[in-house]
Every structure is written in structure tokens, then in C-alpha cells.
PDB file of N, CA and C in Angstrom:
ATOM      1  N   UNK A   1      24.851 -39.416  -8.421  1.00 84.00           N
ATOM      2  CA  UNK A   1      23.641 -38.839  -8.946  1.00 84.00           C
ATOM      3  C   UNK A   1      23.691 -38.919 -10.479  1.00 84.00           C
ATOM      4  N   UNK A   2      22.662 -39.487 -11.026  1.00 95.00           N
ATOM      5  CA  UNK A   2      22.635 -39.643 -12.483  1.00 95.00           C
ATOM      6  C   UNK A   2      22.029 -38.397 -13.128  1.00 95.00           C
ATOM      7  N   UNK A   3      22.170 -38.337 -14.442  1.00 96.00           N
ATOM      8  CA  UNK A   3      21.602 -37.215 -15.189  1.00 96.00           C
ATOM      9  C   UNK A   3      20.082 -37.182 -15.024  1.00 96.00           C
ATOM     10  N   UNK A   4      19.471 -38.353 -14.952  1.00 96.00           N
ATOM     11  CA  UNK A   4      18.018 -38.430 -14.767  1.00 96.00           C
ATOM     12  C   UNK A   4      17.616 -37.826 -13.418  1.00 96.00           C
ATOM     13  N   UNK A   5      18.409 -38.101 -12.386  1.00 95.00           N
ATOM     14  CA  UNK A   5      18.153 -37.538 -11.058  1.00 95.00           C
ATOM     15  C   UNK A   5      18.253 -36.013 -11.092  1.00 95.00           C
ATOM     16  N   UNK A   6      19.265 -35.528 -11.779  1.00 96.00           N
ATOM     17  CA  UNK A   6      19.472 -34.085 -11.879  1.00 96.00           C
ATOM     18  C   UNK A   6      18.291 -33.432 -12.593  1.00 96.00           C
ATOM     19  N   UNK A   7      17.843 -34.041 -13.685  1.00 96.00           N
ATOM     20  CA  UNK A   7      16.713 -33.499 -14.433  1.00 96.00           C
ATOM     21  C   UNK A   7      15.437 -33.501 -13.589  1.00 96.00           C
ATOM     22  N   UNK A   8      15.206 -34.558 -12.854  1.00 96.00           N
ATOM     23  CA  UNK A   8      14.029 -34.646 -11.992  1.00 96.00           C
ATOM     24  C   UNK A   8      14.098 -33.580 -10.898  1.00 96.00           C
ATOM     25  N   UNK A   9      15.294 -33.388 -10.352  1.00 97.00           N
ATOM     26  CA  UNK A   9      15.487 -32.383  -9.313  1.00 97.00           C
ATOM     27  C   UNK A   9      15.235 -30.977  -9.857  1.00 97.00           C
ATOM     28  N   UNK A  10      15.743 -30.692 -11.044  1.00 97.00           N
ATOM     29  CA  UNK A  10      15.542 -29.376 -11.666  1.00 97.00           C
ATOM     30  C   UNK A  10      14.057 -29.139 -11.950  1.00 97.00           C
ATOM     31  N   UNK A  11      13.368 -30.177 -12.406  1.00 97.00           N
ATOM     32  CA  UNK A  11      11.934 -30.050 -12.689  1.00 97.00           C
ATOM     33  C   UNK A  11      11.168 -29.725 -11.406  1.00 97.00           C
ATOM     34  N   UNK A  12      11.526 -30.413 -10.340  1.00 96.00           N
ATOM     35  CA  UNK A  12      10.868 -30.163  -9.059  1.00 96.00           C
ATOM     36  C   UNK A  12      11.148 -28.744  -8.565  1.00 96.00           C
ATOM     37  N   UNK A  13      12.386 -28.283  -8.744  1.00 96.00           N
ATOM     38  CA  UNK A  13      12.720 -26.917  -8.350  1.00 96.00           C
ATOM     39  C   UNK A  13      11.916 -25.890  -9.143  1.00 96.00           C
ATOM     40  N   UNK A  14      11.764 -26.110 -10.426  1.00 96.00           N
ATOM     41  CA  UNK A  14      10.980 -25.198 -11.258  1.00 96.00           C
ATOM     42  C   UNK A  14       9.522 -25.165 -10.815  1.00 96.00           C
ATOM     43  N   UNK A  15       8.967 -26.322 -10.497  1.00 96.00           N
ATOM     44  CA  UNK A  15       7.585 -26.387 -10.033  1.00 96.00           C
ATOM     45  C   UNK A  15       7.422 -25.638  -8.708  1.00 96.00           C
ATOM     46  N   UNK A  16       8.399 -25.815  -7.820  1.00 96.00           N
ATOM     47  CA  UNK A  16       8.344 -25.112  -6.539  1.00 96.00           C
ATOM     48  C   UNK A  16       8.483 -23.603  -6.729  1.00 96.00           C
ATOM     49  N   UNK A  17       9.315 -23.201  -7.671  1.00 96.00           N
ATOM     50  CA  UNK A  17       9.490 -21.790  -7.960  1.00 96.00           C
ATOM     51  C   UNK A  17       8.188 -21.172  -8.463  1.00 96.00           C
ATOM     52  N   UNK A  18       7.507 -21.870  -9.350  1.00 96.00           N
ATOM     53  CA  UNK A  18       6.226 -21.388  -9.875  1.00 96.00           C
ATOM     54  C   UNK A  18       5.210 -21.274  -8.734  1.00 96.00           C
ATOM     55  N   UNK A  19       5.181 -22.272  -7.880  1.00 95.00           N
ATOM     56  CA  UNK A  19       4.244 -22.263  -6.753  1.00 95.00           C
ATOM     57  C   UNK A  19       4.558 -21.123  -5.785  1.00 95.00           C
ATOM     58  N   UNK A  20       5.834 -20.885  -5.536  1.00 96.00           N
ATOM     59  CA  UNK A  20       6.248 -19.801  -4.647  1.00 96.00           C
ATOM     60  C   UNK A  20       5.839 -18.441  -5.218  1.00 96.00           C
ATOM     61  N   UNK A  21       6.035 -18.249  -6.496  1.00 96.00           N
ATOM     62  CA  UNK A  21       5.650 -16.981  -7.128  1.00 96.00           C
ATOM     63  C   UNK A  21       4.137 -16.765  -7.050  1.00 96.00           C
ATOM     64  N   UNK A  22       3.371 -17.818  -7.257  1.00 94.00           N
ATOM     65  CA  UNK A  22       1.909 -17.723  -7.153  1.00 94.00           C
ATOM     66  C   UNK A  22       1.518 -17.344  -5.725  1.00 94.00           C
ATOM     67  N   UNK A  23       2.155 -17.984  -4.764  1.00 94.00           N
ATOM     68  CA  UNK A  23       1.877 -17.715  -3.357  1.00 94.00           C
ATOM     69  C   UNK A  23       2.198 -16.260  -3.007  1.00 94.00           C
ATOM     70  N   UNK A  24       3.327 -15.749  -3.490  1.00 95.00           N
ATOM     71  CA  UNK A  24       3.702 -14.360  -3.244  1.00 95.00           C
ATOM     72  C   UNK A  24       2.687 -13.399  -3.857  1.00 95.00           C
ATOM     73  N   UNK A  25       2.226 -13.710  -5.067  1.00 93.00           N
ATOM     74  CA  UNK A  25       1.227 -12.856  -5.719  1.00 93.00           C
ATOM     75  C   UNK A  25      -0.058 -12.810  -4.903  1.00 93.00           C
ATOM     76  N   UNK A  26      -0.473 -13.957  -4.379  1.00 93.00           N
ATOM     77  CA  UNK A  26      -1.695 -14.004  -3.571  1.00 93.00           C
ATOM     78  C   UNK A  26      -1.539 -13.184  -2.297  1.00 93.00           C
ATOM     79  N   UNK A  27      -0.391 -13.281  -1.650  1.00 93.00           N
ATOM     80  CA  UNK A  27      -0.141 -12.507  -0.429  1.00 93.00           C
ATOM     81  C   UNK A  27      -0.144 -11.023  -0.752  1.00 93.00           C
ATOM     82  N   UNK A  28       0.549 -10.652  -1.815  1.00 92.00           N
ATOM     83  CA  UNK A  28       0.616  -9.251  -2.205  1.00 92.00           C
ATOM     84  C   UNK A  28      -0.767  -8.712  -2.556  1.00 92.00           C
ATOM     85  N   UNK A  29      -1.551  -9.488  -3.260  1.00 91.00           N
ATOM     86  CA  UNK A  29      -2.909  -9.066  -3.623  1.00 91.00           C
ATOM     87  C   UNK A  29      -3.749  -8.859  -2.361  1.00 91.00           C
ATOM     88  N   UNK A  30      -3.584  -9.734  -1.389  1.00 90.00           N
ATOM     89  CA  UNK A  30      -4.305  -9.600  -0.126  1.00 90.00           C
ATOM     90  C   UNK A  30      -3.906  -8.340   0.618  1.00 90.00           C
ATOM     91  N   UNK A  31      -2.616  -8.026   0.626  1.00 89.00           N
ATOM     92  CA  UNK A  31      -2.154  -6.816   1.308  1.00 89.00           C
ATOM     93  C   UNK A  31      -2.638  -5.571   0.590  1.00 89.00           C
ATOM     94  N   UNK A  32      -2.605  -5.589  -0.718  1.00 88.00           N
ATOM     95  CA  UNK A  32      -3.088  -4.441  -1.493  1.00 88.00           C
ATOM     96  C   UNK A  32      -4.573  -4.222  -1.204  1.00 88.00           C
ATOM     97  N   UNK A  33      -5.321  -5.309  -1.154  1.00 88.00           N
ATOM     98  CA  UNK A  33      -6.759  -5.209  -0.871  1.00 88.00           C
ATOM     99  C   UNK A  33      -6.992  -4.610   0.513  1.00 88.00           C
ATOM    100  N   UNK A  34      -6.215  -5.032   1.503  1.00 87.00           N
ATOM    101  CA  UNK A  34      -6.350  -4.490   2.856  1.00 87.00           C
ATOM    102  C   UNK A  34      -6.052  -2.994   2.869  1.00 87.00           C
ATOM    103  N   UNK A  35      -4.991  -2.590   2.162  1.00 86.00           N
ATOM    104  CA  UNK A  35      -4.635  -1.175   2.114  1.00 86.00           C
ATOM    105  C   UNK A  35      -5.722  -0.356   1.432  1.00 86.00           C
ATOM    106  N   UNK A  36      -6.274  -0.887   0.352  1.00 85.00           N
ATOM    107  CA  UNK A  36      -7.336  -0.167  -0.346  1.00 85.00           C
ATOM    108  C   UNK A  36      -8.561   0.009   0.545  1.00 85.00           C
ATOM    109  N   UNK A  37      -8.901  -1.034   1.292  1.00 83.00           N
ATOM    110  CA  UNK A  37     -10.039  -0.919   2.217  1.00 83.00           C
ATOM    111  C   UNK A  37      -9.745   0.122   3.294  1.00 83.00           C
ATOM    112  N   UNK A  38      -8.517   0.122   3.804  1.00 81.00           N
ATOM    113  CA  UNK A  38      -8.149   1.080   4.853  1.00 81.00           C
ATOM    114  C   UNK A  38      -8.180   2.508   4.334  1.00 81.00           C
ATOM    115  N   UNK A  39      -7.765   2.707   3.110  1.00 80.00           N
ATOM    116  CA  UNK A  39      -7.763   4.053   2.531  1.00 80.00           C
ATOM    117  C   UNK A  39      -9.183   4.565   2.360  1.00 80.00           C
ATOM    118  N   UNK A  40     -10.081   3.716   1.933  1.00 78.00           N
ATOM    119  CA  UNK A  40     -11.448   4.139   1.650  1.00 78.00           C
ATOM    120  C   UNK A  40     -12.359   4.119   2.875  1.00 78.00           C
ATOM    121  N   UNK A  41     -11.820   3.726   4.016  1.00 71.00           N
ATOM    122  CA  UNK A  41     -12.630   3.664   5.226  1.00 71.00           C
ATOM    123  C   UNK A  41     -11.900   4.427   6.332  1.00 71.00           C
ATOM    124  N   UNK A  42     -11.987   5.748   6.310  1.00 63.00           N
ATOM    125  CA  UNK A  42     -11.269   6.519   7.327  1.00 63.00           C
ATOM    126  C   UNK A  42     -11.883   6.308   8.714  1.00 63.00           C
ATOM    127  N   UNK A  43     -11.035   6.218   9.696  1.00 63.00           N
ATOM    128  CA  UNK A  43     -11.498   6.107  11.071  1.00 63.00           C
ATOM    129  C   UNK A  43     -11.588   7.513  11.653  1.00 63.00           C
ATOM    130  N   UNK A  44     -12.375   7.715  12.700  1.00 62.00           N
ATOM    131  CA  UNK A  44     -12.471   9.054  13.295  1.00 62.00           C
ATOM    132  C   UNK A  44     -11.100   9.600  13.701  1.00 62.00           C
ATOM    133  N   UNK A  45     -10.237   8.719  14.190  1.00 61.00           N
ATOM    134  CA  UNK A  45      -8.911   9.166  14.616  1.00 61.00           C
ATOM    135  C   UNK A  45      -8.103   9.655  13.420  1.00 61.00           C
ATOM    136  N   UNK A  46      -8.107   8.877  12.349  1.00 63.00           N
ATOM    137  CA  UNK A  46      -7.322   9.281  11.189  1.00 63.00           C
ATOM    138  C   UNK A  46      -7.918  10.537  10.562  1.00 63.00           C
ATOM    139  N   UNK A  47      -9.240  10.647  10.616  1.00 63.00           N
ATOM    140  CA  UNK A  47      -9.915  11.826  10.082  1.00 63.00           C
ATOM    141  C   UNK A  47      -9.513  13.067  10.890  1.00 63.00           C
ATOM    142  N   UNK A  48      -9.518  12.925  12.201  1.00 67.00           N
ATOM    143  CA  UNK A  48      -9.157  14.039  13.078  1.00 67.00           C
ATOM    144  C   UNK A  48      -7.688  14.410  12.894  1.00 67.00           C
ATOM    145  N   UNK A  49      -6.818  13.414  12.777  1.00 71.00           N
ATOM    146  CA  UNK A  49      -5.403  13.733  12.616  1.00 71.00           C
ATOM    147  C   UNK A  49      -5.140  14.379  11.265  1.00 71.00           C
ATOM    148  N   UNK A  50      -5.923  14.020  10.259  1.00 68.00           N
ATOM    149  CA  UNK A  50      -5.798  14.672   8.954  1.00 68.00           C
ATOM    150  C   UNK A  50      -6.158  16.146   9.077  1.00 68.00           C
ATOM    151  N   UNK A  51      -7.255  16.438   9.796  1.00 71.00           N
ATOM    152  CA  UNK A  51      -7.649  17.829  10.001  1.00 71.00           C
ATOM    153  C   UNK A  51      -6.572  18.588  10.772  1.00 71.00           C
ATOM    154  N   UNK A  52      -5.984  17.943  11.758  1.00 72.00           N
ATOM    155  CA  UNK A  52      -4.939  18.603  12.549  1.00 72.00           C
ATOM    156  C   UNK A  52      -3.730  18.915  11.673  1.00 72.00           C
ATOM    157  N   UNK A  53      -3.345  17.990  10.836  1.00 68.00           N
ATOM    158  CA  UNK A  53      -2.210  18.225   9.943  1.00 68.00           C
ATOM    159  C   UNK A  53      -2.505  19.350   8.955  1.00 68.00           C
ATOM    160  N   UNK A  54      -3.724  19.363   8.434  1.00 70.00           N
ATOM    161  CA  UNK A  54      -4.099  20.433   7.509  1.00 70.00           C
ATOM    162  C   UNK A  54      -4.088  21.782   8.219  1.00 70.00           C
ATOM    163  N   UNK A  55      -4.584  21.808   9.431  1.00 72.00           N
ATOM    164  CA  UNK A  55      -4.616  23.060  10.192  1.00 72.00           C
ATOM    165  C   UNK A  55      -3.200  23.561  10.460  1.00 72.00           C
ATOM    166  N   UNK A  56      -2.300  22.657  10.797  1.00 68.00           N
ATOM    167  CA  UNK A  56      -0.914  23.045  11.049  1.00 68.00           C
ATOM    168  C   UNK A  56      -0.276  23.623   9.797  1.00 68.00           C
ATOM    169  N   UNK A  57      -0.492  22.954   8.683  1.00 64.00           N
ATOM    170  CA  UNK A  57       0.157  23.399   7.451  1.00 64.00           C
ATOM    171  C   UNK A  57      -0.443  24.695   6.938  1.00 64.00           C
ATOM    172  N   UNK A  58      -1.726  24.927   7.198  1.00 66.00           N
ATOM    173  CA  UNK A  58      -2.391  26.139   6.705  1.00 66.00           C
ATOM    174  C   UNK A  58      -2.117  27.349   7.593  1.00 66.00           C
ATOM    175  N   UNK A  59      -1.915  27.110   8.885  1.00 62.00           N
ATOM    176  CA  UNK A  59      -1.851  28.222   9.824  1.00 62.00           C
ATOM    177  C   UNK A  59      -0.425  28.657  10.153  1.00 62.00           C
ATOM    178  N   UNK A  60       0.560  27.946   9.692  1.00 57.00           N
ATOM    179  CA  UNK A  60       1.930  28.328   9.999  1.00 57.00           C
ATOM    180  C   UNK A  60       2.357  29.458   9.070  1.00 57.00           C
ATOM    181  N   UNK A  61       3.098  30.409   9.611  1.00 60.00           N
ATOM    182  CA  UNK A  61       3.564  31.501   8.760  1.00 60.00           C
ATOM    183  C   UNK A  61       4.558  30.982   7.729  1.00 60.00           C
ATOM    184  N   UNK A  62       4.525  31.582   6.582  1.00 59.00           N
ATOM    185  CA  UNK A  62       5.425  31.148   5.512  1.00 59.00           C
ATOM    186  C   UNK A  62       6.812  31.724   5.747  1.00 59.00           C
ATOM    187  N   UNK A  63       7.801  30.915   5.417  1.00 61.00           N
ATOM    188  CA  UNK A  63       9.184  31.368   5.556  1.00 61.00           C
ATOM    189  C   UNK A  63       9.502  32.365   4.452  1.00 61.00           C
ATOM    190  N   UNK A  64      10.230  33.399   4.824  1.00 58.00           N
ATOM    191  CA  UNK A  64      10.602  34.401   3.826  1.00 58.00           C
ATOM    192  C   UNK A  64      11.828  33.919   3.062  1.00 58.00           C
ATOM    193  N   UNK A  65      11.825  34.159   1.776  1.00 52.00           N
ATOM    194  CA  UNK A  65      12.930  33.689   0.930  1.00 52.00           C
ATOM    195  C   UNK A  65      14.124  34.585   1.007  1.00 52.00           C
TER     196      UNK A  65
END
């Protein structure tokens, strides 16, 4: 393997690394977008379970210190 081959290989690796990072950012952005939509769009089930959790936390007697 010549020095020219090594340099070409390193250049290709750098290009692939840049492409991989871009791809990861796009995937992460897509997941963040999905989570944001899910947070802002409560389903009846999640709404009901939220009420149940609030009721449990509000109605339980407090522990004495």
C-alpha cells in the first residue's frame, strides 16, 4: 500500500464519518419531532392515567417525619 493509497483511504473515511454524523442528526431530529408531537397530543388513555396518578399522589396520607 502506497502513501497515496493511505491518503485516499483516509479521505474516504473522513467523508463517510461526515455522512454518518449527518445521518445520525437526521434520525435524532426525527425522533425528537415524534416525541414533541406525542407530548402535545395526549391520548384519552394517557390523559386518564395522568388523572389517576394525580389522584393517587393527592389522596395518600402523608408520612410523618
